[in-house]
Amino acid sequence: MNKFGITLAVAGLACSALSFQAIADDNQEVQARAKELGLEFKDGRYRDKEENPAPVVTKDYKVDWATWNGFRRYHDACHVCHGPNALGSTFAPSLGESLETMDYGTFMQVVASGRIADRGGTKYVMPAFGEDRNVMCYIDDIFTYIKARSQNMKEPTTGMPAGRPAGREDISPETKKTAAECFGE
Ligand code: HEC
């Protein structure tokens, strides 16, 4: 290896050490924030006192794995109708607003069974996702993300603002296992 090659290799090593350090810091920040919020990590996710999935968002908008994954899954499966950032569209309601009053059980029921409304002859269809593993295996993550948006829409100093999270916690082995089991792997 010539001198240039060695410099490159050293720079590469320093770089991967740096990004590893950054991820470790994100994990610590998110975990400290979860403690502040009084959330407990149970069955692969953070939960509130009622054991419902709950988001963790740090001051600089780093999030727990579920909120991060929910952000991606929401924009895969829901945003075509419900609008980006859970803000709603002319066709379907803002789910951020819905979760200000809707509880976890009702949310799950609507997503699994769907709903059809007829307003002045126009049909508004919420599909039933109960058989769709790409949605149902991640539905708690989607709920967690929408909850983070809902908190922010109600009180801008809390929850997650529109857009991509600034960083995220790593996926835990337990979370990975739960998702794999859901897909029957
Ligand atoms: C094809 C369009 C479409 C897609 C895709 C879609 N929805 Fe809906 N959804 C609707 C419509 C339309 C309604 C409102 C039905 C009504 O007026 O009762 C609705 C209603 C809902 C409600 C009830 C809201 C309330 O305030 O009563 C929830 C919860 C919901 N959707 C969740 C989701 C989630 C989560 C996803 C993604 C996994 C999703 N939806 C994907 C069209 C869609």
PDB file of C-alpha atoms in Angstrom, residues 4-175:
ATOM      1  CA  PHE A   4      -1.943   7.700  -0.050  1.00  0.00           C
ATOM      2  CA  GLY A   5      -3.641   4.319   0.397  1.00  0.00           C
ATOM      3  CA  ILE A   6      -2.655   4.202   4.043  1.00  0.00           C
ATOM      4  CA  THR A   7      -4.024   7.705   4.671  1.00  0.00           C
ATOM      5  CA  LEU A   8      -7.330   6.671   3.069  1.00  0.00           C
ATOM      6  CA  ALA A   9      -7.558   3.504   5.145  1.00  0.00           C
ATOM      7  CA  VAL A  10      -6.901   5.439   8.348  1.00  0.00           C
ATOM      8  CA  ALA A  11      -9.479   8.057   7.388  1.00  0.00           C
ATOM      9  CA  GLY A  12     -12.004   5.264   6.715  1.00  0.00           C
ATOM     10  CA  LEU A  13     -11.388   3.719  10.110  1.00  0.00           C
ATOM     11  CA  ALA A  14     -11.761   7.058  11.872  1.00  0.00           C
ATOM     12  CA  CYS A  15     -14.986   7.649   9.968  1.00  0.00           C
ATOM     13  CA  SER A  16     -16.631   4.368  10.925  1.00  0.00           C
ATOM     14  CA  ALA A  17     -15.526   4.853  14.549  1.00  0.00           C
ATOM     15  CA  LEU A  18     -17.160   8.286  14.469  1.00  0.00           C
ATOM     16  CA  SER A  19     -20.484   7.039  13.098  1.00  0.00           C
ATOM     17  CA  PHE A  20     -20.462   4.191  15.613  1.00  0.00           C
ATOM     18  CA  GLN A  21     -19.959   6.750  18.366  1.00  0.00           C
ATOM     19  CA  ALA A  22     -22.854   8.841  17.016  1.00  0.00           C
ATOM     20  CA  ILE A  23     -25.245   5.880  17.108  1.00  0.00           C
ATOM     21  CA  ALA A  24     -24.184   5.004  20.669  1.00  0.00           C
ATOM     22  CA  ASP A  25     -24.888   8.621  21.671  1.00  0.00           C
ATOM     23  CA  ASP A  26     -28.335   8.549  20.007  1.00  0.00           C
ATOM     24  CA  ASN A  27     -29.191   5.383  21.943  1.00  0.00           C
ATOM     25  CA  GLN A  28     -28.151   6.995  25.236  1.00  0.00           C
ATOM     26  CA  GLU A  29     -30.023  10.234  24.513  1.00  0.00           C
ATOM     27  CA  VAL A  30     -33.237   8.419  23.592  1.00  0.00           C
ATOM     28  CA  GLN A  31     -33.022   6.122  26.613  1.00  0.00           C
ATOM     29  CA  ALA A  32     -32.449   9.057  28.976  1.00  0.00           C
ATOM     30  CA  ARG A  33     -35.409  10.893  27.457  1.00  0.00           C
ATOM     31  CA  ALA A  34     -37.652   7.810  27.867  1.00  0.00           C
ATOM     32  CA  LYS A  35     -36.786   7.807  31.564  1.00  0.00           C
ATOM     33  CA  GLU A  36     -37.689  11.499  31.844  1.00  0.00           C
ATOM     34  CA  LEU A  37     -41.039  10.773  30.181  1.00  0.00           C
ATOM     35  CA  GLY A  38     -41.693   7.909  32.607  1.00  0.00           C
ATOM     36  CA  LEU A  39     -41.932   5.306  29.816  1.00  0.00           C
ATOM     37  CA  GLU A  40     -40.996   1.690  30.248  1.00  0.00           C
ATOM     38  CA  PHE A  41     -39.403  -0.540  27.580  1.00  0.00           C
ATOM     39  CA  LYS A  42     -41.506  -3.686  27.428  1.00  0.00           C
ATOM     40  CA  ASP A  43     -42.084  -6.324  24.726  1.00  0.00           C
ATOM     41  CA  GLY A  44     -39.848  -4.543  22.248  1.00  0.00           C
ATOM     42  CA  ARG A  45     -41.097  -0.959  22.618  1.00  0.00           C
ATOM     43  CA  TYR A  46     -41.624   1.986  24.965  1.00  0.00           C
ATOM     44  CA  ARG A  47     -44.970   2.018  26.734  1.00  0.00           C
ATOM     45  CA  ASP A  48     -46.905   4.418  28.930  1.00  0.00           C
ATOM     46  CA  LYS A  49     -48.583   3.626  32.250  1.00  0.00           C
ATOM     47  CA  GLU A  50     -51.529   1.982  30.432  1.00  0.00           C
ATOM     48  CA  GLU A  51     -48.983  -0.148  28.513  1.00  0.00           C
ATOM     49  CA  ASN A  52     -49.925   1.496  25.203  1.00  0.00           C
ATOM     50  CA  PRO A  53     -47.091   2.177  22.717  1.00  0.00           C
ATOM     51  CA  ALA A  54     -45.637   5.656  23.293  1.00  0.00           C
ATOM     52  CA  PRO A  55     -43.065   7.723  21.371  1.00  0.00           C
ATOM     53  CA  VAL A  56     -39.753   9.028  22.678  1.00  0.00           C
ATOM     54  CA  VAL A  57     -38.504  12.265  21.095  1.00  0.00           C
ATOM     55  CA  THR A  58     -35.404  14.069  22.400  1.00  0.00           C
ATOM     56  CA  LYS A  59     -34.958  17.864  22.452  1.00  0.00           C
ATOM     57  CA  ASP A  60     -33.127  17.700  19.105  1.00  0.00           C
ATOM     58  CA  TYR A  61     -35.669  15.307  17.548  1.00  0.00           C
ATOM     59  CA  LYS A  62     -33.945  11.985  17.818  1.00  0.00           C
ATOM     60  CA  VAL A  63     -36.460   9.203  18.248  1.00  0.00           C
ATOM     61  CA  ASP A  64     -36.887   5.643  19.466  1.00  0.00           C
ATOM     62  CA  TRP A  65     -36.821   2.824  16.900  1.00  0.00           C
ATOM     63  CA  ALA A  66     -40.640   2.470  16.810  1.00  0.00           C
ATOM     64  CA  THR A  67     -41.225   6.139  15.983  1.00  0.00           C
ATOM     65  CA  TRP A  68     -38.547   5.980  13.287  1.00  0.00           C
ATOM     66  CA  ASN A  69     -39.902   2.793  11.741  1.00  0.00           C
ATOM     67  CA  GLY A  70     -43.468   4.114  12.051  1.00  0.00           C
ATOM     68  CA  PHE A  71     -42.412   7.244  10.140  1.00  0.00           C
ATOM     69  CA  ARG A  72     -41.191   5.053   7.271  1.00  0.00           C
ATOM     70  CA  ARG A  73     -44.159   2.660   7.339  1.00  0.00           C
ATOM     71  CA  TYR A  74     -46.718   5.454   7.567  1.00  0.00           C
ATOM     72  CA  HIS A  75     -45.238   7.078   4.469  1.00  0.00           C
ATOM     73  CA  ASP A  76     -45.370   3.691   2.727  1.00  0.00           C
ATOM     74  CA  ALA A  77     -48.923   2.624   3.551  1.00  0.00           C
ATOM     75  CA  CYS A  78     -50.995   5.544   4.831  1.00  0.00           C
ATOM     76  CA  HIS A  79     -49.758   8.851   3.458  1.00  0.00           C
ATOM     77  CA  VAL A  80     -51.263   8.397  -0.031  1.00  0.00           C
ATOM     78  CA  CYS A  81     -54.653   9.024   1.557  1.00  0.00           C
ATOM     79  CA  HIS A  82     -53.927  10.591   4.953  1.00  0.00           C
ATOM     80  CA  GLY A  83     -51.353  13.078   3.668  1.00  0.00           C
ATOM     81  CA  PRO A  84     -47.650  13.438   4.527  1.00  0.00           C
ATOM     82  CA  ASN A  85     -46.747  13.927   8.203  1.00  0.00           C
ATOM     83  CA  ALA A  86     -50.191  12.667   9.356  1.00  0.00           C
ATOM     84  CA  LEU A  87     -51.681  16.047   8.450  1.00  0.00           C
ATOM     85  CA  GLY A  88     -54.669  14.759   6.452  1.00  0.00           C
ATOM     86  CA  SER A  89     -55.898  15.379   2.907  1.00  0.00           C
ATOM     87  CA  THR A  90     -59.120  16.321   1.159  1.00  0.00           C
ATOM     88  CA  PHE A  91     -59.947  12.596   1.069  1.00  0.00           C
ATOM     89  CA  ALA A  92     -58.979  11.282   4.517  1.00  0.00           C
ATOM     90  CA  PRO A  93     -58.699  12.815   7.998  1.00  0.00           C
ATOM     91  CA  SER A  94     -55.537  14.002   9.755  1.00  0.00           C
ATOM     92  CA  LEU A  95     -54.575  11.040  11.916  1.00  0.00           C
ATOM     93  CA  GLY A  96     -52.519  13.363  14.100  1.00  0.00           C
ATOM     94  CA  GLU A  97     -55.780  15.088  15.018  1.00  0.00           C
ATOM     95  CA  SER A  98     -57.641  11.760  15.315  1.00  0.00           C
ATOM     96  CA  LEU A  99     -55.205  10.525  17.975  1.00  0.00           C
ATOM     97  CA  GLU A 100     -55.857  13.558  20.170  1.00  0.00           C
ATOM     98  CA  THR A 101     -59.038  11.735  21.220  1.00  0.00           C
ATOM     99  CA  MET A 102     -58.963   8.244  19.684  1.00  0.00           C
ATOM    100  CA  ASP A 103     -57.552   5.507  21.936  1.00  0.00           C
ATOM    101  CA  TYR A 104     -55.212   2.674  20.932  1.00  0.00           C
ATOM    102  CA  GLY A 105     -57.961   0.019  20.828  1.00  0.00           C
ATOM    103  CA  THR A 106     -60.220   2.023  18.506  1.00  0.00           C
ATOM    104  CA  PHE A 107     -57.290   2.889  16.240  1.00  0.00           C
ATOM    105  CA  MET A 108     -56.361  -0.807  15.909  1.00  0.00           C
ATOM    106  CA  GLN A 109     -59.935  -1.767  15.200  1.00  0.00           C
ATOM    107  CA  VAL A 110     -60.381   0.797  12.390  1.00  0.00           C
ATOM    108  CA  VAL A 111     -57.069  -0.199  10.771  1.00  0.00           C
ATOM    109  CA  ALA A 112     -57.822  -3.934  10.948  1.00  0.00           C
ATOM    110  CA  SER A 113     -61.474  -3.766   9.824  1.00  0.00           C
ATOM    111  CA  GLY A 114     -61.548  -0.625   7.676  1.00  0.00           C
ATOM    112  CA  ARG A 115     -64.453   1.767   7.302  1.00  0.00           C
ATOM    113  CA  ILE A 116     -66.626   3.186   4.529  1.00  0.00           C
ATOM    114  CA  ALA A 117     -68.384   6.542   4.734  1.00  0.00           C
ATOM    115  CA  ASP A 118     -70.894   7.837   2.194  1.00  0.00           C
ATOM    116  CA  ARG A 119     -71.118  11.620   2.041  1.00  0.00           C
ATOM    117  CA  GLY A 120     -73.512  12.985  -0.530  1.00  0.00           C
ATOM    118  CA  GLY A 121     -73.059   9.937  -2.741  1.00  0.00           C
ATOM    119  CA  THR A 122     -69.250   9.992  -2.596  1.00  0.00           C
ATOM    120  CA  LYS A 123     -67.738   6.951  -0.941  1.00  0.00           C
ATOM    121  CA  TYR A 124     -64.745   7.485   1.339  1.00  0.00           C
ATOM    122  CA  VAL A 125     -63.022   4.156   1.816  1.00  0.00           C
ATOM    123  CA  MET A 126     -60.615   3.275   4.573  1.00  0.00           C
ATOM    124  CA  PRO A 127     -59.284  -0.150   3.500  1.00  0.00           C
ATOM    125  CA  ALA A 128     -59.151  -3.072   5.967  1.00  0.00           C
ATOM    126  CA  PHE A 129     -55.496  -3.916   6.638  1.00  0.00           C
ATOM    127  CA  GLY A 130     -56.129  -6.878   8.996  1.00  0.00           C
ATOM    128  CA  GLU A 131     -54.654  -9.377   6.512  1.00  0.00           C
ATOM    129  CA  ASP A 132     -51.765  -7.195   5.363  1.00  0.00           C
ATOM    130  CA  ARG A 133     -48.659  -8.188   7.306  1.00  0.00           C
ATOM    131  CA  ASN A 134     -46.637  -5.300   5.883  1.00  0.00           C
ATOM    132  CA  VAL A 135     -48.996  -3.049   7.813  1.00  0.00           C
ATOM    133  CA  MET A 136     -50.103  -5.167  10.785  1.00  0.00           C
ATOM    134  CA  CYS A 137     -46.601  -6.351  11.769  1.00  0.00           C
ATOM    135  CA  TYR A 138     -45.637  -2.681  12.127  1.00  0.00           C
ATOM    136  CA  ILE A 139     -48.936  -1.187  13.252  1.00  0.00           C
ATOM    137  CA  ASP A 140     -47.691  -0.403  16.778  1.00  0.00           C
ATOM    138  CA  ASP A 141     -44.793   1.504  15.198  1.00  0.00           C
ATOM    139  CA  ILE A 142     -47.216   3.411  12.946  1.00  0.00           C
ATOM    140  CA  PHE A 143     -49.388   4.232  15.975  1.00  0.00           C
ATOM    141  CA  THR A 144     -46.299   5.439  17.881  1.00  0.00           C
ATOM    142  CA  TYR A 145     -45.227   7.721  15.014  1.00  0.00           C
ATOM    143  CA  ILE A 146     -48.719   9.212  14.600  1.00  0.00           C
ATOM    144  CA  LYS A 147     -48.856   9.748  18.382  1.00  0.00           C
ATOM    145  CA  ALA A 148     -45.571  11.711  18.173  1.00  0.00           C
ATOM    146  CA  ARG A 149     -47.074  13.870  15.408  1.00  0.00           C
ATOM    147  CA  SER A 150     -50.322  14.259  17.367  1.00  0.00           C
ATOM    148  CA  GLN A 151     -48.476  15.516  20.461  1.00  0.00           C
ATOM    149  CA  ASN A 152     -46.594  18.031  18.325  1.00  0.00           C
ATOM    150  CA  MET A 153     -49.717  19.268  16.537  1.00  0.00           C
ATOM    151  CA  LYS A 154     -51.376  19.893  19.892  1.00  0.00           C
ATOM    152  CA  GLU A 155     -48.314  21.341  21.646  1.00  0.00           C
ATOM    153  CA  PRO A 156     -45.389  22.281  19.349  1.00  0.00           C
ATOM    154  CA  THR A 157     -42.787  21.970  22.141  1.00  0.00           C
ATOM    155  CA  THR A 158     -43.585  18.253  22.462  1.00  0.00           C
ATOM    156  CA  GLY A 159     -43.619  15.252  20.114  1.00  0.00           C
ATOM    157  CA  MET A 160     -42.170  15.279  16.606  1.00  0.00           C
ATOM    158  CA  PRO A 161     -42.421  18.094  14.058  1.00  0.00           C
ATOM    159  CA  ALA A 162     -43.179  17.360  10.375  1.00  0.00           C
ATOM    160  CA  GLY A 163     -40.337  15.753   8.441  1.00  0.00           C
ATOM    161  CA  ARG A 164     -37.635  13.216   9.027  1.00  0.00           C
ATOM    162  CA  PRO A 165     -36.376  12.491  12.566  1.00  0.00           C
ATOM    163  CA  ALA A 166     -32.853  13.864  13.204  1.00  0.00           C
ATOM    164  CA  GLY A 167     -31.567  10.534  14.518  1.00  0.00           C
ATOM    165  CA  ARG A 168     -32.727   7.271  15.959  1.00  0.00           C
ATOM    166  CA  GLU A 169     -32.137   4.568  18.468  1.00  0.00           C
ATOM    167  CA  ASP A 170     -30.927   1.154  17.212  1.00  0.00           C
ATOM    168  CA  ILE A 171     -33.415  -1.658  16.854  1.00  0.00           C
ATOM    169  CA  SER A 172     -33.292  -3.946  19.913  1.00  0.00           C
ATOM    170  CA  PRO A 173     -32.878  -7.730  19.526  1.00  0.00           C
ATOM    171  CA  GLU A 174     -36.306  -8.132  21.136  1.00  0.00           C
ATOM    172  CA  THR A 175     -37.980  -5.828  18.578  1.00  0.00           C
TER     173      THR A 175
END
